[in-house]
Amino acid sequence: MGGSCAPRRRAGRPQVPFAFLLPLFCPALCEPIRYSIPEELAAGSVVGDLAKDLELSVLDVSARKLRLSAERLHFHVDARTGRLLVRDRIDREQICKERKQCELQLEAVVENPLNVFHVVVVIEDINDHAPQFRKDEINLEISESVSPGMRTVLESAKDPDIGVNSLSKYQLSPNEYFSLVVKDNPDGSKSPELVLQKPLDRETQGTHHLVLTALDGGNPARSGTVQIQILVVDANDNPPVFSQDVYRVSLREDAPPGTTVLRVRATDQDEGFNAEVTYSFLAASDKAQHVFSLESTTGNILTHQPLDFEEVEIYTMDVEAKDRGSLSTQCKVIVDVLDVNDNSPEIIITSLSDQILENSAPGMVVALFKTRDPDSGENGKVTCSLSRDVPFKIHSSSNNYYKLVTDGTLDREQTPEYNVTIIATDGGQPPLSSSSTVTLRIGDVNDNAPVFQQAAYVVHVPENNPPGASIAQVSASDPDVGANGQVSYSIVASDLEPRALSSYVSVSAHSGVVFAQRAFDHEQLRALELTLQARDQGSPALRANVSLRVLVGDRNDNAPRVLYPALGPDGSALFDTVPRAAEPGYLVTKVVAVDADSGHNAWLSYHVLQASEPGLFSLGLRTGEVRTARALGDRDAARQRLLVAVRDGGQPPLSATATLHLVFADSLQEALPDLRDDPGPSDPQAELQFYLVVALAVISVLFLLAVILAIGLRLRHSSSQATGGCFGPVLCSKSGPVVPPIYSEGTLPYAYNFCVSGAQSQPEFNFLASVDHCSATQDILNKESSSMLLASILAPSIETDEKTEKQAPPNTDWRFSQAQRPGTSGSQNGDETGTWPNNQFDTEMLQAMILASASEAADGSSTLGGGAGTMGLSARYGPQFTLQHVPDYRQNVYIPGSNATLTNAAGKRDGKAPAGGNGNKKKSGKKEKK
């Protein structure tokens, strides 16, 4: 069925590459592969084993993508077996028209390397058409005077099949007057002629009905019939005669419609009516009858439609001349169509690479195409070129095939695709040209690293942000595409611990959005340094880093915290005593507050919300110092209450309140009765309190006996003890004060210590002594019995002056120094010494404290071994102010107009106590009622 192109082989050398490359470069050495199939094969029928004829294995069929050019739609290649199959119905008469040899030119394309093979499929005719007459009925008029032997040419039948399947013979229905003679024409066709066998007699039989049958040579044979109606008329014994049997003329295909091709002429020897001749097409194809027209009276043949050399090169027509007596004759007209350059070249892309990598080397084949020009001669010779300067060029192959190859470096980021226009020009005069544009997309390689939009990022995040909220977004661009341009983000370094980093921030790998994993606290974290990395997905991957600085801004989220006055461990309120003779401007006490915020949010101001006696006291707006505004009057109550509000400078401001209890008294014994007086209405607990007082008195007597016994024991061992001034030999050390570096409980590192100096006849209260002055052995205050402590207090001083010199002087400074004051206290004028007046307690004061302790013991709320700092007495009356766990807020304090900051240094003792002694801090005998 078919042949294959097989060049000569040489032993000992590889044959396959040479066998596939040779058809492209040496077309003269091999013939195209030829197959022959009958027409009208069913779809899927096998034409031939193309892969075998091309010496391809089954694996090579798919690996090298064996396929046909998309120009022909009648065939396709089985991708598994490599066989050439019929795709669609094949009708030889439709494809090849009247051509005797019907061949279809195909191109088989393979890749790796890219080659083209020519395949010719010969379509063989089958007997699928029956002979057919142009008319269903032939009407003839024959004169009765016609002699036997007269011939009348009948219309020929047409059969589009060829060879044995074409028209073979004619048959006439049996009759006694006519017979049939078949005449062979020069072009191979057959024309039937009706021969009169005996004279006609119109009077005997005026009409004759015959059936003419046309048969082809197929097996089985097909046939077509036509009815012949013969009307017998009177004498007309001379038929027309043409001047020549064959007329031949040449005509350019660009002849416009209406052009006269030629004129046929026939003469009749008869005279009169019988000599009038009319012309008509007797045997002409439908195409010819559409293209040409014949004037019936003159015999002029004109063009009716434009000619096309590429469609029909030659027209053959039979012209009949008939006189009025129905005698006729015929001639043959042949029109040769001359070609002109009326067709532009056609560019057919047979193979095109989907994508070209930008790092492809010059000379790479990216497309295969061919040209076709249906014109002949020089009009059909085509040359190709490119329209503009592009990094590609054309290489001529064979049989009008061309290769488009790279001719320079490619850069996808600069030019992602090229629209290459191929121009084909023929050799006609004037030449015609056509163009075809192919789009060549440049494939990406990972040759560009991501680039951040900024060299560094700085974002400001207010504290207390919602967890999970986005705080920033970094963006990096990569001009590459696909995975090479797909950027992912990650955190590669930070100034935090690696384990703690994930709990603070995270970054979205796809969007670059940085999320806060927790709510930031400006007081704990001021700034965060991150190093973000953008990495593409190429192979190998490229990356870039950028720094991100997160600054946590402060918000007013901390209300002021009042450090003094504060409630005792049992919830009772502190009270302060004021000498009755205090002059205006006397420093009574000071409200101490701090704010964990910074800047303006920590700028504190103090305001009086409520006062028992308005105008009696004044409050420093920025210092919180409470001073007497005037002298105490006779009508003024001995007990005063101030409600103070502390506000910060935030927007909106936050505040806290503190209640000050002030008692005008010159001694503690004098102040205690005022404290016992309950200003509120009587309640059911009054009787219970009465019994508690009685019980307290009994317990106090027993306690006094224990104290006397303790004093005796104390005097016995005092000579052997090297004691300091605070409750025993190991109660206080002389080591320098050490300020704890971390305060987690919110109080300042100072406490009220109740100490007795060996050189004094009466004990005194020393406030705000550093807690670190006492070693761990000071827990004796919590462990020793009350009797031992009170014995030390009440015993007369027996130490010498030398021991007194060793005793550290009592610290009478209860407040912060000028640089330690919160808020803007450092900017106030006036007496800013802040010293706490020291009044010495007399025996009555101590007795009152003992009674209070006994009363508390009766209530079951305390024991003689009380908490640290209470000296075993009731915490309700303990003159203690423990500030040892206050956070260090000095770095947060904002002081307008001043560069001062808080320090841990103790303030100077820069003032003397006013006349009458300083006020003493006490705890109220009753809890503050809400």
mmCIF file of N, CA and C in Angstrom, residues 405-485:
data_model
loop_
_atom_site.group_PDB
_atom_site.id
_atom_site.type_symbol
_atom_site.label_atom_id
_atom_site.label_comp_id
_atom_site.label_asym_id
_atom_site.label_seq_id
_atom_site.Cartn_x
_atom_site.Cartn_y
_atom_site.Cartn_z
ATOM 1 N N VAL A 405 14.090 30.283 13.757
ATOM 2 C CA VAL A 405 15.050 29.964 14.819
ATOM 3 C C VAL A 405 15.413 31.240 15.553
ATOM 4 N N THR A 406 15.910 31.075 16.785
ATOM 5 C CA THR A 406 16.345 32.221 17.589
ATOM 6 C C THR A 406 17.652 32.768 17.022
ATOM 7 N N ASP A 407 17.816 34.080 17.171
ATOM 8 C CA ASP A 407 18.999 34.746 16.627
ATOM 9 C C ASP A 407 19.434 35.857 17.566
ATOM 10 N N GLY A 408 19.550 35.556 18.865
ATOM 11 C CA GLY A 408 19.969 36.564 19.835
ATOM 12 C C GLY A 408 19.523 36.150 21.230
ATOM 13 N N THR A 409 19.937 36.954 22.221
ATOM 14 C CA THR A 409 19.565 36.668 23.611
ATOM 15 C C THR A 409 18.140 37.123 23.863
ATOM 16 N N LEU A 410 17.480 36.432 24.793
ATOM 17 C CA LEU A 410 16.090 36.721 25.154
ATOM 18 C C LEU A 410 16.030 37.099 26.627
ATOM 19 N N ASP A 411 15.144 38.035 26.942
ATOM 20 C CA ASP A 411 14.939 38.472 28.318
ATOM 21 C C ASP A 411 13.442 38.629 28.530
ATOM 22 N N ARG A 412 12.848 37.710 29.283
ATOM 23 C CA ARG A 412 11.397 37.741 29.469
ATOM 24 C C ARG A 412 10.948 38.979 30.231
ATOM 25 N N GLU A 413 11.764 39.421 31.224
ATOM 26 C CA GLU A 413 11.360 40.593 32.002
ATOM 27 C C GLU A 413 11.340 41.849 31.140
ATOM 28 N N GLN A 414 12.169 41.891 30.100
ATOM 29 C CA GLN A 414 12.162 43.047 29.207
ATOM 30 C C GLN A 414 11.112 42.904 28.124
ATOM 31 N N THR A 415 11.013 41.754 27.524
ATOM 32 C CA THR A 415 10.013 41.490 26.480
ATOM 33 C C THR A 415 9.421 40.114 26.751
ATOM 34 N N PRO A 416 8.215 40.070 27.337
ATOM 35 C CA PRO A 416 7.644 38.755 27.676
ATOM 36 C C PRO A 416 7.174 37.967 26.475
ATOM 37 N N GLU A 417 6.886 38.607 25.368
ATOM 38 C CA GLU A 417 6.457 37.879 24.183
ATOM 39 C C GLU A 417 6.770 38.700 22.930
ATOM 40 N N TYR A 418 6.887 38.016 21.817
ATOM 41 C CA TYR A 418 7.173 38.646 20.535
ATOM 42 C C TYR A 418 6.053 38.297 19.564
ATOM 43 N N ASN A 419 5.579 39.300 18.889
ATOM 44 C CA ASN A 419 4.647 39.097 17.784
ATOM 45 C C ASN A 419 5.459 39.174 16.492
ATOM 46 N N VAL A 420 5.833 38.009 16.002
ATOM 47 C CA VAL A 420 6.710 37.919 14.825
ATOM 48 C C VAL A 420 5.814 37.822 13.586
ATOM 49 N N THR A 421 6.009 38.762 12.674
ATOM 50 C CA THR A 421 5.243 38.793 11.433
ATOM 51 C C THR A 421 6.096 38.242 10.303
ATOM 52 N N ILE A 422 5.621 37.173 9.696
ATOM 53 C CA ILE A 422 6.307 36.533 8.563
ATOM 54 C C ILE A 422 5.643 37.018 7.281
ATOM 55 N N ILE A 423 6.441 37.513 6.360
ATOM 56 C CA ILE A 423 5.938 38.041 5.089
ATOM 57 C C ILE A 423 6.380 37.104 3.968
ATOM 58 N N ALA A 424 5.396 36.631 3.197
ATOM 59 C CA ALA A 424 5.666 35.775 2.039
ATOM 60 C C ALA A 424 5.339 36.556 0.765
ATOM 61 N N THR A 425 6.279 36.570 -0.205
ATOM 62 C CA THR A 425 6.108 37.331 -1.459
ATOM 63 C C THR A 425 6.358 36.388 -2.627
ATOM 64 N N ASP A 426 5.453 36.410 -3.641
ATOM 65 C CA ASP A 426 5.642 35.548 -4.817
ATOM 66 C C ASP A 426 6.446 36.287 -5.883
ATOM 67 N N GLY A 427 6.720 35.582 -7.007
ATOM 68 C CA GLY A 427 7.555 36.165 -8.064
ATOM 69 C C GLY A 427 6.762 36.732 -9.224
ATOM 70 N N GLY A 428 5.472 36.964 -9.072
ATOM 71 C CA GLY A 428 4.663 37.501 -10.153
ATOM 72 C C GLY A 428 4.953 38.952 -10.435
ATOM 73 N N GLN A 429 4.344 39.439 -11.510
ATOM 74 C CA GLN A 429 4.482 40.835 -11.889
ATOM 75 C C GLN A 429 3.095 41.452 -12.028
ATOM 76 N N PRO A 430 2.708 42.310 -11.129
ATOM 77 C CA PRO A 430 3.433 42.708 -9.905
ATOM 78 C C PRO A 430 3.375 41.611 -8.867
ATOM 79 N N PRO A 431 4.353 41.586 -7.959
ATOM 80 C CA PRO A 431 4.354 40.520 -6.940
ATOM 81 C C PRO A 431 3.238 40.735 -5.913
ATOM 82 N N LEU A 432 2.749 39.630 -5.395
ATOM 83 C CA LEU A 432 1.756 39.662 -4.324
ATOM 84 C C LEU A 432 2.386 39.090 -3.057
ATOM 85 N N SER A 433 1.907 39.560 -1.948
ATOM 86 C CA SER A 433 2.471 39.108 -0.662
ATOM 87 C C SER A 433 1.360 38.966 0.357
ATOM 88 N N SER A 434 1.676 38.220 1.368
ATOM 89 C CA SER A 434 0.778 38.046 2.512
ATOM 90 C C SER A 434 1.638 37.908 3.758
ATOM 91 N N SER A 435 1.015 38.054 4.892
ATOM 92 C CA SER A 435 1.756 37.983 6.154
ATOM 93 C C SER A 435 0.969 37.168 7.161
ATOM 94 N N SER A 436 1.699 36.630 8.105
ATOM 95 C CA SER A 436 1.115 35.868 9.212
ATOM 96 C C SER A 436 1.906 36.190 10.472
ATOM 97 N N THR A 437 1.183 36.503 11.518
ATOM 98 C CA THR A 437 1.821 36.882 12.777
ATOM 99 C C THR A 437 1.679 35.747 13.771
ATOM 100 N N VAL A 438 2.799 35.345 14.327
ATOM 101 C CA VAL A 438 2.805 34.308 15.362
ATOM 102 C C VAL A 438 3.277 34.953 16.657
ATOM 103 N N THR A 439 2.666 34.531 17.744
ATOM 104 C CA THR A 439 3.025 35.040 19.066
ATOM 105 C C THR A 439 3.927 34.028 19.744
ATOM 106 N N LEU A 440 5.129 34.462 20.060
ATOM 107 C CA LEU A 440 6.117 33.609 20.726
ATOM 108 C C LEU A 440 6.265 34.095 22.158
ATOM 109 N N ARG A 441 5.850 33.273 23.092
ATOM 110 C CA ARG A 441 5.918 33.622 24.506
ATOM 111 C C ARG A 441 7.238 33.134 25.086
ATOM 112 N N ILE A 442 7.886 34.028 25.789
ATOM 113 C CA ILE A 442 9.188 33.726 26.371
ATOM 114 C C ILE A 442 8.963 33.113 27.751
ATOM 115 N N GLY A 443 9.514 31.927 27.968
ATOM 116 C CA GLY A 443 9.381 31.251 29.255
ATOM 117 C C GLY A 443 10.338 31.834 30.278
ATOM 118 N N ASP A 444 9.893 31.836 31.526
ATOM 119 C CA ASP A 444 10.655 32.465 32.598
ATOM 120 C C ASP A 444 11.622 31.481 33.234
ATOM 121 N N VAL A 445 12.781 32.008 33.629
ATOM 122 C CA VAL A 445 13.714 31.299 34.496
ATOM 123 C C VAL A 445 13.953 32.189 35.708
ATOM 124 N N ASN A 446 14.316 31.589 36.810
ATOM 125 C CA ASN A 446 14.445 32.322 38.065
ATOM 126 C C ASN A 446 15.771 33.077 38.086
ATOM 127 N N ASP A 447 15.779 34.257 37.459
ATOM 128 C CA ASP A 447 16.999 35.064 37.396
ATOM 129 C C ASP A 447 16.844 36.401 38.101
ATOM 130 N N ASN A 448 15.770 36.602 38.878
ATOM 131 C CA ASN A 448 15.559 37.844 39.603
ATOM 132 C C ASN A 448 15.163 37.518 41.039
ATOM 133 N N ALA A 449 15.872 38.143 42.001
ATOM 134 C CA ALA A 449 15.542 37.978 43.420
ATOM 135 C C ALA A 449 14.426 38.951 43.798
ATOM 136 N N PRO A 450 13.638 38.633 44.841
ATOM 137 C CA PRO A 450 12.603 39.574 45.292
ATOM 138 C C PRO A 450 13.217 40.886 45.745
ATOM 139 N N VAL A 451 12.488 41.978 45.573
ATOM 140 C CA VAL A 451 12.938 43.318 45.957
ATOM 141 C C VAL A 451 11.840 43.949 46.807
ATOM 142 N N PHE A 452 12.184 44.380 48.030
ATOM 143 C CA PHE A 452 11.218 45.036 48.896
ATOM 144 C C PHE A 452 10.963 46.463 48.423
ATOM 145 N N GLN A 453 9.766 46.930 48.670
ATOM 146 C CA GLN A 453 9.400 48.280 48.253
ATOM 147 C C GLN A 453 10.125 49.345 49.065
ATOM 148 N N GLN A 454 10.541 49.019 50.284
ATOM 149 C CA GLN A 454 11.261 49.962 51.124
ATOM 150 C C GLN A 454 12.545 49.305 51.608
ATOM 151 N N ALA A 455 13.531 50.165 51.869
ATOM 152 C CA ALA A 455 14.790 49.648 52.376
ATOM 153 C C ALA A 455 14.659 49.170 53.817
ATOM 154 N N ALA A 456 13.774 49.793 54.583
ATOM 155 C CA ALA A 456 13.506 49.405 55.963
ATOM 156 C C ALA A 456 12.104 49.886 56.309
ATOM 157 N N TYR A 457 11.487 49.194 57.240
ATOM 158 C CA TYR A 457 10.117 49.504 57.639
ATOM 159 C C TYR A 457 10.110 49.897 59.116
ATOM 160 N N VAL A 458 9.360 50.932 59.422
ATOM 161 C CA VAL A 458 9.143 51.367 60.801
ATOM 162 C C VAL A 458 7.646 51.550 60.977
ATOM 163 N N VAL A 459 7.075 50.868 61.953
ATOM 164 C CA VAL A 459 5.633 50.984 62.206
ATOM 165 C C VAL A 459 5.437 51.352 63.661
ATOM 166 N N HIS A 460 4.390 52.099 63.907
ATOM 167 C CA HIS A 460 4.004 52.514 65.251
ATOM 168 C C HIS A 460 2.728 51.786 65.619
ATOM 169 N N VAL A 461 2.777 51.068 66.709
ATOM 170 C CA VAL A 461 1.629 50.287 67.158
ATOM 171 C C VAL A 461 1.264 50.762 68.556
ATOM 172 N N PRO A 462 0.061 51.256 68.749
ATOM 173 C CA PRO A 462 -0.343 51.623 70.109
ATOM 174 C C PRO A 462 -0.513 50.371 70.951
ATOM 175 N N GLU A 463 -0.193 50.506 72.216
ATOM 176 C CA GLU A 463 -0.335 49.345 73.089
ATOM 177 C C GLU A 463 -1.800 48.957 73.240
ATOM 178 N N ASN A 464 -2.016 47.791 73.813
ATOM 179 C CA ASN A 464 -3.361 47.231 74.015
ATOM 180 C C ASN A 464 -4.039 46.946 72.689
ATOM 181 N N ASN A 465 -3.250 46.701 71.692
ATOM 182 C CA ASN A 465 -3.823 46.323 70.407
ATOM 183 C C ASN A 465 -4.528 44.980 70.536
ATOM 184 N N PRO A 466 -5.580 44.748 69.728
ATOM 185 C CA PRO A 466 -6.262 43.446 69.815
ATOM 186 C C PRO A 466 -5.357 42.333 69.299
ATOM 187 N N PRO A 467 -5.283 41.218 69.995
ATOM 188 C CA PRO A 467 -4.456 40.087 69.498
ATOM 189 C C PRO A 467 -4.973 39.598 68.158
ATOM 190 N N GLY A 468 -4.050 39.299 67.287
ATOM 191 C CA GLY A 468 -4.420 38.830 65.954
ATOM 192 C C GLY A 468 -4.595 39.931 64.940
ATOM 193 N N ALA A 469 -4.529 41.219 65.354
ATOM 194 C CA ALA A 469 -4.705 42.314 64.406
ATOM 195 C C ALA A 469 -3.415 42.524 63.613
ATOM 196 N N SER A 470 -3.570 42.991 62.390
ATOM 197 C CA SER A 470 -2.405 43.271 61.555
ATOM 198 C C SER A 470 -1.805 44.604 61.967
ATOM 199 N N ILE A 471 -0.512 44.647 62.084
ATOM 200 C CA ILE A 471 0.171 45.864 62.503
ATOM 201 C C ILE A 471 1.032 46.443 61.392
ATOM 202 N N ALA A 472 1.328 45.664 60.375
ATOM 203 C CA ALA A 472 2.158 46.174 59.280
ATOM 204 C C ALA A 472 2.041 45.203 58.111
ATOM 205 N N GLN A 473 2.507 45.665 56.979
ATOM 206 C CA GLN A 473 2.563 44.796 55.813
ATOM 207 C C GLN A 473 3.807 45.148 55.007
ATOM 208 N N VAL A 474 4.578 44.134 54.742
ATOM 209 C CA VAL A 474 5.738 44.290 53.874
ATOM 210 C C VAL A 474 5.399 43.700 52.515
ATOM 211 N N SER A 475 5.985 44.259 51.511
ATOM 212 C CA SER A 475 5.682 43.803 50.157
ATOM 213 C C SER A 475 6.967 43.780 49.350
ATOM 214 N N ALA A 476 7.173 42.663 48.703
ATOM 215 C CA ALA A 476 8.332 42.504 47.826
ATOM 216 C C ALA A 476 7.837 42.056 46.452
ATOM 217 N N SER A 477 8.445 42.592 45.443
ATOM 218 C CA SER A 477 8.064 42.255 44.069
ATOM 219 C C SER A 477 9.180 41.445 43.416
ATOM 220 N N ASP A 478 8.744 40.551 42.566
ATOM 221 C CA ASP A 478 9.675 39.709 41.812
ATOM 222 C C ASP A 478 9.211 39.727 40.359
ATOM 223 N N PRO A 479 10.023 40.256 39.438
ATOM 224 C CA PRO A 479 9.571 40.345 38.044
ATOM 225 C C PRO A 479 9.396 38.997 37.369
ATOM 226 N N ASP A 480 9.883 37.932 37.985
ATOM 227 C CA ASP A 480 9.649 36.615 37.410
ATOM 228 C C ASP A 480 8.173 36.245 37.532
ATOM 229 N N VAL A 481 7.789 35.179 36.859
ATOM 230 C CA VAL A 481 6.393 34.753 36.859
ATOM 231 C C VAL A 481 6.307 33.337 37.392
ATOM 232 N N GLY A 482 5.063 32.916 37.672
ATOM 233 C CA GLY A 482 4.846 31.568 38.165
ATOM 234 C C GLY A 482 5.511 31.368 39.509
ATOM 235 N N ALA A 483 6.019 30.178 39.712
ATOM 236 C CA ALA A 483 6.684 29.881 40.978
ATOM 237 C C ALA A 483 7.925 30.740 41.168
ATOM 238 N N ASN A 484 8.570 31.142 40.071
ATOM 239 C CA ASN A 484 9.765 31.982 40.187
ATOM 240 C C ASN A 484 9.426 33.366 40.725
ATOM 241 N N GLY A 485 8.214 33.823 40.528
ATOM 242 C CA GLY A 485 7.808 35.139 41.015
ATOM 243 C C GLY A 485 6.887 35.088 42.201
#
